[in-house]
Short mmCIF file of C-alpha atoms in Angstrom, two decimals:
data_model
loop_
_atom_site.label_atom_id
_atom_site.label_comp_id
_atom_site.label_asym_id
_atom_site.label_seq_id
_atom_site.Cartn_x
_atom_site.Cartn_y
_atom_site.Cartn_z
CA UNK M 251 0.00 0.00 0.00
CA UNK M 252 1.32 3.46 -0.91
CA UNK M 253 2.50 5.71 1.90
CA UNK M 254 0.01 8.39 2.93
CA UNK M 255 1.65 11.79 2.35
CA UNK M 256 1.27 15.45 3.28
CA UNK M 257 0.00 16.20 -0.24
CA UNK M 258 -2.58 13.42 0.10
CA UNK M 259 -3.90 15.06 3.26
CA UNK M 260 -3.98 18.59 1.87
CA UNK M 261 -5.59 17.63 -1.46
CA UNK M 262 -7.90 14.88 -0.20
CA UNK M 263 -11.45 15.33 -1.56
CA UNK M 264 -13.51 14.72 1.55
CA UNK M 265 -16.69 15.65 -0.32
CA UNK M 266 -16.82 12.06 -1.62
CA UNK M 267 -16.62 10.71 1.91
CA UNK M 268 -19.41 13.04 3.00
CA UNK M 269 -21.53 11.73 0.11
CA UNK M 270 -20.91 8.18 1.29
CA UNK M 271 -21.92 9.16 4.83
CA UNK M 272 -25.18 10.66 3.53
CA UNK M 273 -25.88 7.61 1.34
CA UNK M 274 -25.41 5.24 4.26
CA UNK M 275 -27.67 7.41 6.43
CA UNK M 276 -30.36 6.98 3.77
CA UNK M 277 -29.71 3.24 3.79
CA UNK M 278 -30.06 3.14 7.60
CA UNK M 279 -33.39 4.97 7.45
CA UNK M 280 -34.73 2.76 4.63
CA UNK M 281 -33.71 -0.42 6.43
CA UNK M 282 -35.29 0.87 9.62
CA UNK M 283 -38.59 1.25 7.76
CA UNK M 284 -38.19 -2.20 6.20
CA UNK M 285 -37.29 -3.72 9.59
CA UNK M 286 -40.48 -2.29 11.11
CA UNK M 287 -42.54 -3.52 8.16
CA UNK M 288 -41.02 -6.99 8.42
CA UNK M 289 -41.53 -7.27 12.17
CA UNK M 290 -44.97 -5.68 12.50
CA UNK M 291 -46.27 -6.91 9.16
CA UNK M 292 -44.74 -10.04 7.68
CA UNK M 293 -43.54 -11.62 10.93
CA UNK M 294 -46.67 -10.71 12.88
CA UNK M 295 -48.96 -12.18 10.22
CA UNK M 296 -46.88 -15.33 9.94
CA UNK M 297 -46.92 -15.88 13.70
CA UNK M 298 -50.67 -15.28 13.88
CA UNK M 299 -51.54 -17.52 10.92
CA UNK M 300 -53.50 -20.70 11.74
CA UNK M 301 -51.65 -22.90 9.32
CA UNK M 302 -50.16 -26.32 9.84
CA UNK M 303 -48.21 -28.76 7.80
CA UNK M 304 -44.87 -28.93 5.98
CA UNK M 305 -45.50 -25.81 3.90
CA UNK M 306 -46.43 -23.84 7.01
CA UNK M 307 -43.31 -24.93 8.86
CA UNK M 308 -40.99 -24.04 5.96
CA UNK M 309 -42.69 -20.73 5.29
CA UNK M 310 -42.68 -19.60 8.91
CA UNK M 311 -38.98 -20.42 9.23
CA UNK M 312 -38.28 -18.49 6.03
CA UNK M 313 -40.25 -15.46 7.27
CA UNK M 314 -38.40 -15.51 10.60
CA UNK M 315 -35.00 -15.85 8.89
CA UNK M 316 -35.83 -13.02 6.47
CA UNK M 317 -36.94 -10.74 9.31
CA UNK M 318 -33.79 -11.52 11.29
CA UNK M 319 -31.62 -10.83 8.27
CA UNK M 320 -33.27 -7.45 7.73
CA UNK M 321 -32.56 -6.62 11.36
CA UNK M 322 -28.93 -7.68 10.85
CA UNK M 323 -28.69 -5.55 7.72
CA UNK M 324 -29.95 -2.58 9.69
CA UNK M 325 -27.32 -3.16 12.42
CA UNK M 326 -24.57 -3.46 9.80
CA UNK M 327 -25.70 -0.31 8.01
CA UNK M 328 -25.81 1.66 11.29
CA UNK M 329 -22.29 0.49 12.13
CA UNK M 330 -20.91 1.41 8.71
CA UNK M 331 -22.61 4.80 8.82
CA UNK M 332 -21.31 5.55 12.34
CA UNK M 333 -17.74 4.61 11.42
CA UNK M 334 -17.77 6.64 8.19
CA UNK M 335 -19.39 9.61 9.93
CA UNK M 336 -16.74 9.63 12.67
CA UNK M 337 -13.93 9.25 10.13
CA UNK M 338 -15.39 12.11 8.08
CA UNK M 339 -15.47 14.42 11.12
CA UNK M 340 -11.94 13.50 12.19
CA UNK M 341 -10.42 13.85 8.73
CA UNK M 342 -12.16 17.19 8.16
CA UNK M 343 -10.74 18.44 11.48
CA UNK M 344 -7.23 17.20 10.69
CA UNK M 345 -7.23 18.52 7.12
CA UNK M 346 -8.50 21.93 8.25
CA UNK M 347 -5.74 22.18 10.85
CA UNK M 348 -3.08 21.09 8.35
CA UNK M 349 -4.22 23.72 5.84
CA UNK M 350 -4.26 26.42 8.54
CA UNK M 351 -0.74 25.56 9.67
CA UNK M 352 0.52 25.46 6.09
CA UNK M 353 -0.97 28.85 5.31
CA UNK M 354 0.43 30.29 8.54
CA UNK M 355 3.89 28.86 7.89
CA UNK M 356 4.05 30.24 4.36
CA UNK M 357 2.82 33.74 5.18
CA UNK M 358 4.78 34.18 8.41
CA UNK M 359 3.90 33.87 12.07
CA UNK M 360 1.23 36.49 12.95
CA UNK M 361 2.31 36.45 16.62
CA UNK M 362 5.75 37.84 15.81
CA UNK M 363 5.85 41.52 14.90
CA UNK M 364 9.32 41.51 13.34
CA UNK M 365 11.11 38.92 11.21
CA UNK M 366 8.10 36.96 10.02
CA UNK M 367 9.94 34.27 8.10
CA UNK M 368 7.99 32.66 5.29
CA UNK M 369 8.51 28.89 5.30
CA UNK M 370 8.32 26.31 2.52
CA UNK M 371 6.26 23.18 3.25
CA UNK M 372 6.65 20.16 0.95
CA UNK M 373 6.56 16.37 1.02
CA UNK M 374 9.64 14.75 2.49
CA UNK M 375 10.69 11.12 2.38
CA UNK M 376 8.49 8.17 3.39
CA UNK M 377 5.41 10.28 4.06
CA UNK M 378 7.16 12.87 6.22
CA UNK M 379 6.81 16.63 5.90
CA UNK M 380 9.77 18.90 5.14
CA UNK M 381 9.71 22.53 6.31
CA UNK M 382 12.46 25.01 5.46
CA UNK M 383 13.08 28.74 5.19
CA UNK M 384 12.14 30.29 1.84
CA UNK M 385 15.09 32.65 2.02
CA UNK M 386 18.52 31.33 3.01
CA UNK M 387 21.57 33.32 3.98
CA UNK M 388 24.84 32.75 2.16
CA UNK M 389 26.51 31.63 5.38
CA UNK M 390 23.72 29.15 6.10
CA UNK M 391 22.71 30.84 9.37
CA UNK M 392 19.13 30.26 10.49
CA UNK M 393 17.94 32.51 13.34
CA UNK M 394 16.95 30.60 16.47
CA UNK M 395 13.41 31.92 16.23
CA UNK M 396 13.08 30.75 12.62
CA UNK M 397 14.53 27.37 13.55
CA UNK M 398 11.99 27.13 16.36
CA UNK M 399 9.16 27.79 13.91
CA UNK M 400 10.54 25.23 11.47
CA UNK M 401 10.68 22.63 14.24
CA UNK M 402 7.16 23.48 15.40
CA UNK M 403 5.53 23.25 11.96
CA UNK M 404 7.50 20.12 11.06
CA UNK M 405 6.41 18.27 14.18
CA UNK M 406 2.81 19.50 14.02
CA UNK M 407 2.30 18.68 10.34
CA UNK M 408 4.02 15.31 10.58
CA UNK M 409 1.72 14.49 13.48
CA UNK M 410 -1.35 15.43 11.45
CA UNK M 411 -0.28 13.30 8.47
CA UNK M 412 0.37 10.33 10.75
CA UNK M 413 -2.97 10.90 12.48
CA UNK M 414 -4.87 10.95 9.18
CA UNK M 415 -3.19 7.70 8.11
CA UNK M 416 -4.17 6.11 11.43
CA UNK M 417 -7.77 7.26 11.00
CA UNK M 418 -7.79 5.70 7.54
CA UNK M 419 -6.47 2.39 8.89
CA UNK M 420 -8.93 2.32 11.81
CA UNK M 421 -11.82 3.04 9.42
CA UNK M 422 -10.89 0.20 7.06
CA UNK M 423 -10.48 -2.17 10.02
CA UNK M 424 -13.94 -1.42 11.42
CA UNK M 425 -15.62 -1.50 8.02
CA UNK M 426 -14.21 -4.97 7.43
CA UNK M 427 -15.44 -6.13 10.83
CA UNK M 428 -18.85 -4.52 10.33
CA UNK M 429 -19.29 -6.26 6.98
CA UNK M 430 -17.81 -9.56 8.11
CA UNK M 431 -16.50 -10.23 4.58
CA UNK M 432 -19.64 -12.21 3.76
CA UNK M 433 -22.11 -11.03 1.07
CA UNK M 434 -24.75 -13.50 2.27
CA UNK M 435 -24.64 -13.00 6.03
CA UNK M 436 -25.15 -9.52 7.52
CA UNK M 437 -24.72 -8.26 11.06
CA UNK M 438 -21.21 -8.77 12.39
CA UNK M 439 -19.29 -6.08 14.29
CA UNK M 440 -21.48 -3.31 15.74
CA UNK M 441 -19.66 0.02 16.24
CA UNK M 442 -20.84 3.49 17.20
CA UNK M 443 -17.58 5.28 16.29
CA UNK M 444 -13.88 4.78 15.64
CA UNK M 445 -13.50 4.05 19.36
CA UNK M 446 -14.01 0.40 18.45
CA UNK M 447 -10.52 0.31 16.91
CA UNK M 448 -8.82 3.21 18.65
CA UNK M 449 -9.63 2.47 22.29
CA UNK M 450 -8.16 -1.07 22.31
CA UNK M 451 -5.01 0.29 20.61
CA UNK M 452 -4.76 3.14 23.12
CA UNK M 453 -5.24 0.71 26.02
CA UNK M 454 -2.42 -1.45 24.71
CA UNK M 455 -0.02 1.48 24.29
CA UNK M 456 -0.87 3.10 27.62
CA UNK M 457 -0.43 -0.23 29.37
CA UNK M 458 3.22 -0.41 28.28
CA UNK M 459 4.21 2.19 30.89
CA UNK M 460 7.94 2.94 30.88
CA UNK M 461 8.51 0.47 28.03
CA UNK M 462 6.57 2.51 25.48
CA UNK M 463 8.65 3.76 22.56
CA UNK M 464 8.94 7.34 21.36
CA UNK M 465 6.76 6.47 18.37
CA UNK M 466 4.25 4.78 20.65
CA UNK M 467 4.01 7.87 22.84
CA UNK M 468 3.30 10.06 19.81
CA UNK M 469 0.61 7.66 18.58
CA UNK M 470 -0.99 7.51 22.02
CA UNK M 471 -1.14 11.31 22.18
CA UNK M 472 -2.92 11.35 18.83
CA UNK M 473 -5.34 8.63 19.91
CA UNK M 474 -6.08 10.61 23.08
CA UNK M 475 -7.22 13.53 20.95
CA UNK M 476 -9.41 11.34 18.69
CA UNK M 477 -11.23 9.26 21.29
CA UNK M 478 -14.74 10.18 22.37
CA UNK M 479 -15.07 11.76 25.86
CA UNK M 480 -16.47 8.52 27.25
CA UNK M 481 -13.66 6.40 25.83
CA UNK M 482 -11.11 8.89 27.14
CA UNK M 483 -12.58 8.58 30.64
CA UNK M 484 -12.26 4.79 30.47
CA UNK M 485 -8.65 5.07 29.33
CA UNK M 486 -7.86 7.73 31.96
CA UNK M 487 -9.31 5.64 34.74
CA UNK M 488 -7.29 2.54 33.82
CA UNK M 489 -4.03 4.04 32.61
CA UNK M 490 -3.55 7.51 34.05
CA UNK M 491 0.14 6.85 34.68
CA UNK M 492 0.75 5.57 31.16
CA UNK M 493 -0.95 8.61 29.67
CA UNK M 494 1.23 10.95 31.72
CA UNK M 495 4.30 8.99 30.64
CA UNK M 496 3.27 9.43 27.01
CA UNK M 497 3.09 13.21 27.45
CA UNK M 498 -0.60 13.95 26.96
CA UNK M 499 -0.08 17.03 29.16
CA UNK M 500 2.56 18.40 26.79
CA UNK M 501 1.73 21.82 25.32
CA UNK M 502 0.69 21.98 21.67
CA UNK M 503 1.01 25.76 21.32
CA UNK M 504 4.08 27.26 19.64
CA UNK M 505 7.12 27.29 21.89
CA UNK M 506 9.23 29.85 20.09
CA UNK M 507 11.56 32.49 21.54
CA UNK M 508 9.88 35.94 21.52
CA UNK M 509 13.10 37.78 20.58
CA UNK M 510 15.78 37.25 17.98
CA UNK M 511 18.78 36.86 20.31
CA UNK M 512 22.34 37.92 19.54
CA UNK M 513 22.65 36.61 16.01
CA UNK M 514 25.03 33.96 14.60
CA UNK M 515 27.25 32.17 17.10
CA UNK M 516 30.96 32.83 16.66
CA UNK M 517 30.45 35.30 13.81
CA UNK M 518 33.51 37.35 14.77
CA UNK M 519 36.76 36.89 16.64
CA UNK M 520 36.81 37.69 20.38
CA UNK M 521 38.94 40.52 21.69
CA UNK M 522 40.42 41.33 25.04
CA UNK M 523 37.18 42.97 26.16
CA UNK M 524 35.15 39.81 25.52
CA UNK M 525 37.69 37.62 27.32
CA UNK M 526 37.61 39.93 30.35
CA UNK M 527 33.81 39.89 30.29
CA UNK M 528 33.74 36.10 30.31
CA UNK M 529 36.14 35.99 33.25
CA UNK M 530 33.89 38.36 35.21
CA UNK M 531 30.78 36.37 34.39
CA UNK M 532 32.48 33.09 35.37
CA UNK M 533 33.36 34.61 38.72
CA UNK M 534 29.81 35.86 39.11
CA UNK M 535 28.34 32.46 38.20
CA UNK M 536 30.56 30.53 40.58
CA UNK M 537 29.66 32.81 43.49
CA UNK M 538 26.02 33.45 42.76
CA UNK M 539 24.83 30.32 44.56
CA UNK M 540 26.18 31.63 47.84
CA UNK M 541 23.82 34.57 47.58
CA UNK M 542 20.76 32.43 47.00
CA UNK M 543 20.91 32.85 43.25
CA UNK M 544 21.55 29.22 42.42
CA UNK M 545 19.33 29.19 39.32
CA UNK M 546 20.77 32.38 37.87
CA UNK M 547 24.26 30.98 38.49
CA UNK M 548 23.41 27.63 36.88
CA UNK M 549 21.99 29.23 33.76
CA UNK M 550 24.84 31.67 33.40
CA UNK M 551 27.36 28.85 33.88
CA UNK M 552 25.63 26.86 31.13
CA UNK M 553 25.71 29.90 28.82
CA UNK M 554 29.44 30.31 29.46
CA UNK M 555 30.07 26.58 28.94
CA UNK M 556 29.47 27.25 25.24
CA UNK M 557 27.49 24.00 24.84
CA UNK M 558 24.14 25.42 23.73
CA UNK M 559 22.25 22.30 24.79
CA UNK M 560 18.67 22.75 26.09
CA UNK M 561 18.06 23.05 29.83
CA UNK M 562 15.02 22.00 31.83
CA UNK M 563 13.19 24.67 33.79
CA UNK M 564 12.16 23.47 37.28
CA UNK M 565 8.65 24.89 37.09
CA UNK M 566 7.59 23.46 40.47
CA UNK M 567 10.48 25.28 42.14
CA UNK M 568 9.81 28.45 40.17
CA UNK M 569 6.18 28.59 41.35
CA UNK M 570 7.23 27.75 44.89
CA UNK M 571 9.85 30.53 44.86
CA UNK M 572 7.81 33.20 43.16
CA UNK M 573 4.28 34.06 44.29
CA UNK M 574 3.67 36.26 41.25
CA UNK M 575 4.28 33.34 38.91
CA UNK M 576 2.01 31.11 40.98
CA UNK M 577 -0.75 33.74 40.83
CA UNK M 578 -0.16 34.16 37.09
CA UNK M 579 -0.71 30.46 36.42
CA UNK M 580 -3.82 30.42 38.59
CA UNK M 581 -5.22 33.33 36.59
CA UNK M 582 -4.69 31.33 33.40
CA UNK M 583 -6.92 28.61 34.82
CA UNK M 584 -9.53 30.97 36.26
CA UNK M 585 -9.97 32.52 32.84
CA UNK M 586 -10.99 29.19 31.30
CA UNK M 587 -12.33 26.90 34.03
CA UNK M 588 -16.00 27.92 33.73
CA UNK M 589 -15.99 27.16 30.01
CA UNK M 590 -14.12 23.90 30.60
CA UNK M 591 -16.60 22.81 33.26
CA UNK M 592 -19.64 23.59 31.11
CA UNK M 593 -18.17 21.73 28.14
CA UNK M 594 -17.40 18.69 30.29
CA UNK M 595 -20.88 18.68 31.87
CA UNK M 596 -22.44 18.86 28.41
CA UNK M 597 -20.42 15.83 27.30
CA UNK M 598 -21.38 14.06 30.55
CA UNK M 599 -25.09 14.53 29.88
CA UNK M 600 -24.75 13.48 26.24
CA UNK M 601 -22.93 10.34 27.40
CA UNK M 602 -25.89 9.28 29.50
CA UNK M 603 -24.40 10.60 32.77
CA UNK M 604 -21.46 8.25 32.38
CA UNK M 605 -17.84 9.37 33.03
CA UNK M 606 -16.16 11.63 30.47
CA UNK M 607 -12.73 13.23 30.07
CA UNK M 608 -11.75 16.14 27.82
CA UNK M 609 -8.25 17.58 27.12
CA UNK M 610 -7.88 21.33 27.72
CA UNK M 611 -5.18 23.93 27.10
CA UNK M 612 -4.75 27.68 27.49
CA UNK M 613 -3.01 29.93 25.00
CA UNK M 614 0.59 30.87 25.64
CA UNK M 615 1.01 34.01 27.74
CA UNK M 616 4.14 35.90 28.70
CA UNK M 617 5.37 36.36 32.25
CA UNK M 618 8.25 38.54 33.48
CA UNK M 619 10.10 38.26 36.76
CA UNK M 620 10.59 41.56 38.61
CA UNK M 621 14.22 42.35 39.36
CA UNK M 622 13.55 44.04 42.69
CA UNK M 623 11.41 41.12 43.93
CA UNK M 624 13.28 38.06 42.63
CA UNK M 625 16.79 38.65 41.31
CA UNK M 626 17.50 34.91 41.09
CA UNK M 627 14.82 34.18 38.49
CA UNK M 628 15.16 37.62 36.91
CA UNK M 629 18.74 36.83 35.95
CA UNK M 630 18.05 33.13 35.32
CA UNK M 631 15.14 33.65 32.93
CA UNK M 632 13.92 37.26 32.84
CA UNK M 633 10.76 36.76 30.77
CA UNK M 634 9.19 33.59 29.45
CA UNK M 635 6.02 32.20 27.92
CA UNK M 636 3.65 29.99 29.91
CA UNK M 637 0.50 27.99 29.48
CA UNK M 638 -1.60 25.36 31.25
CA UNK M 639 -2.56 21.95 29.87
CA UNK M 640 -4.86 19.46 31.53
CA UNK M 641 -7.70 16.98 31.61
CA UNK M 642 -11.20 17.77 32.89
CA UNK M 643 -13.11 14.74 34.13
CA UNK M 644 -16.73 14.29 35.17
CA UNK M 645 -18.23 11.30 36.93
CA UNK M 646 -21.29 10.77 39.09
CA UNK M 647 -20.97 10.55 42.86
CA UNK M 648 -22.91 8.14 45.11
CA UNK M 649 -26.03 10.29 44.71
CA UNK M 650 -25.72 10.45 40.93
CA UNK M 651 -24.60 14.10 40.94
CA UNK M 652 -21.77 15.07 38.56
CA UNK M 653 -18.38 15.81 40.11
CA UNK M 654 -15.95 17.80 37.97
CA UNK M 655 -12.18 17.72 38.46
CA UNK M 656 -9.18 19.22 36.69
CA UNK M 657 -5.76 17.58 36.53
CA UNK M 658 -3.29 20.08 35.10
CA UNK M 659 0.32 21.08 34.69
CA UNK M 660 1.99 24.44 34.11
CA UNK M 661 4.41 24.74 31.18
CA UNK M 662 7.09 27.39 30.62
CA UNK M 663 9.62 28.03 27.86
CA UNK M 664 12.15 30.66 26.80
CA UNK M 665 15.55 31.08 25.17
CA UNK M 666 18.48 32.12 27.32
CA UNK M 667 20.05 35.04 25.52
CA UNK M 668 21.28 38.53 26.25
CA UNK M 669 19.79 41.38 24.28
CA UNK M 670 22.48 43.62 22.85
CA UNK M 671 21.44 46.45 25.15
CA UNK M 672 21.61 44.47 28.40
CA UNK M 673 24.38 44.38 30.98
CA UNK M 674 24.89 43.21 34.55
CA UNK M 675 25.47 45.29 37.65
CA UNK M 676 25.63 43.20 40.82
CA UNK M 677 27.70 44.39 43.77
CA UNK M 678 31.31 44.77 42.64
CA UNK M 679 30.56 43.21 39.27
CA UNK M 680 29.84 45.72 36.52
CA UNK M 681 29.49 44.32 33.01
CA UNK M 682 28.61 47.02 30.43
CA UNK M 683 25.53 46.88 28.23
CA UNK M 684 25.99 44.61 25.24
CA UNK M 685 28.99 42.73 26.58
CA UNK M 686 27.15 39.56 27.71
CA UNK M 687 25.59 39.30 24.23
CA UNK M 688 29.00 39.78 22.58
CA UNK M 689 30.20 36.50 24.10
CA UNK M 690 27.72 34.59 21.90
CA UNK M 691 28.76 36.57 18.83
CA UNK M 692 32.44 35.84 19.45
CA UNK M 693 31.95 32.17 20.26
CA UNK M 694 32.89 32.38 23.96
CA UNK M 695 29.35 31.51 25.13
CA UNK M 696 26.23 30.09 23.50
CA UNK M 697 22.53 30.77 23.80
CA UNK M 698 20.25 27.84 24.60
CA UNK M 699 16.59 26.89 24.85
CA UNK M 700 14.88 26.41 28.20
CA UNK M 701 11.59 24.64 28.87
CA UNK M 702 9.89 22.66 31.57
CA UNK M 703 6.63 21.60 33.16
CA UNK M 704 5.31 21.35 36.67
CA UNK M 705 4.08 18.23 38.38
CA UNK M 706 0.47 17.30 37.61
CA UNK M 707 -1.80 19.05 40.12
CA UNK M 708 -5.49 18.52 40.87
CA UNK M 709 -8.29 21.05 41.40
CA UNK M 710 -12.02 20.50 41.90
CA UNK M 711 -14.29 22.43 39.53
CA UNK M 712 -17.64 22.10 41.27
CA UNK M 713 -20.13 24.85 42.04
CA UNK M 714 -21.23 27.93 40.15
CA UNK M 715 -18.07 29.83 41.09
CA UNK M 716 -15.68 27.14 39.88
CA UNK M 717 -13.01 25.48 41.95
CA UNK M 718 -12.02 26.06 45.53
CA UNK M 719 -8.54 26.64 46.84
CA UNK M 720 -5.71 25.97 44.42
CA UNK M 721 -3.23 23.26 45.38
CA UNK M 722 0.19 24.41 46.55
CA UNK M 723 3.10 23.92 44.12
CA UNK M 724 5.07 20.74 44.65
CA UNK M 725 8.14 22.78 45.53
CA UNK M 726 11.75 22.24 44.49
CA UNK M 727 11.97 19.46 41.96
CA UNK M 728 15.32 19.88 40.24
CA UNK M 729 17.97 17.28 40.85
CA UNK M 730 21.66 18.05 41.03
CA UNK M 731 24.32 16.27 39.05
CA UNK M 732 27.18 17.44 41.26
CA UNK M 733 29.21 18.58 38.24
CA UNK M 734 31.44 21.61 38.08
CA UNK M 735 28.72 23.61 36.33
CA UNK M 736 26.45 23.18 39.36
CA UNK M 737 26.92 26.26 41.59
CA UNK M 738 25.41 24.42 44.56
CA UNK M 739 27.65 21.38 44.18
CA UNK M 740 28.85 20.10 47.52
CA UNK M 741 32.57 19.30 47.96
#
């Protein structure tokens, strides 16, 4: 079978699928009428007939078999219609998102005021998507922000192509089971949606726990988005740990640096001034931990190490340290929790008052640490983007009343860089504006990405006014490796 590609998804004529859905709905209605006619007419008259003998026995058996077969045909038609209808909805949603992302990538990111790089999106190898900058510099340099956008669109579009292919496979599987591969015997598998194929697969993946592969995690995240609210609740109840391990709480919004940084790394030779600046900053980093600035010291030390590798932000510790950040994240939730609760309750009622689960996420929003209130995180991060991701669940209590809960995590991301106009003035250390940034330009230090997520917290969302008291942050959660770059390393 040919590989399903990005072009296939973008150009797929879903109008034909919608026509098939409508045709099968007509078939369901016609068979429903025929089923009623057979039961209340033909079968009823046959059962009531005062008729004995061989002919009567054969005829009554034939009437009963015919009526049963019409019922089976109706069941099969309903199953086929439900599967096609669900597939149509899912593929329309996925195609619409893929087209939106493609248009956004090609015209430039609307959330970035300057340097809106237009990106080229084409088919890659083996069904993958290739995203690249439309304009390339002679030296091959790609700004960090542009690279972040390329990575975002590549991952997002590849995920959508894979998701569409999985929907196609699940649909074919359930259609085969509904039909039973027999033209003379109707009524086999009975399905109300794609859950019939997707839930067992999700259960299997989630049950693998720590043994799940990277590809399995990605597939499980896609399945989580496709499942019905009721199926999600069943999966959540049985495999909450496996779902967390797979990263269903991971943010899907763009995680791209808001500023351009200091430009190409090592684009010019360092001078005496840059070498003196690095020596000062090394001294500052090594001593910062003694002043309670362990995080600022660690990040500066990593910048000066010239590695450029990503670092994890200890979001639990950040919220525990900084009340403003904690309040900021709570405000993100307060702004959405009423809508989340109402949506979940609606799904609960539509599911016959049976448990449901829905994924939720806020938009990314910037947060800045205040220098006078928290110098540690001001120098460690400065400003960053944040959002909240979570799962809202509803289930009935002992009295049958719905109870709504939110499991959520806080996400943060930024790029550690020094704007060309920034300097450092701490005690005896005075580093002029622009000098910290010059270390990246001269190859003596290197900017790096930072991101992290909090532990998963729980909040009740019952009552007209929403949830009660927010849970306290989990507190410090960053381990130490004891290396020389760790300012708090013990001898």
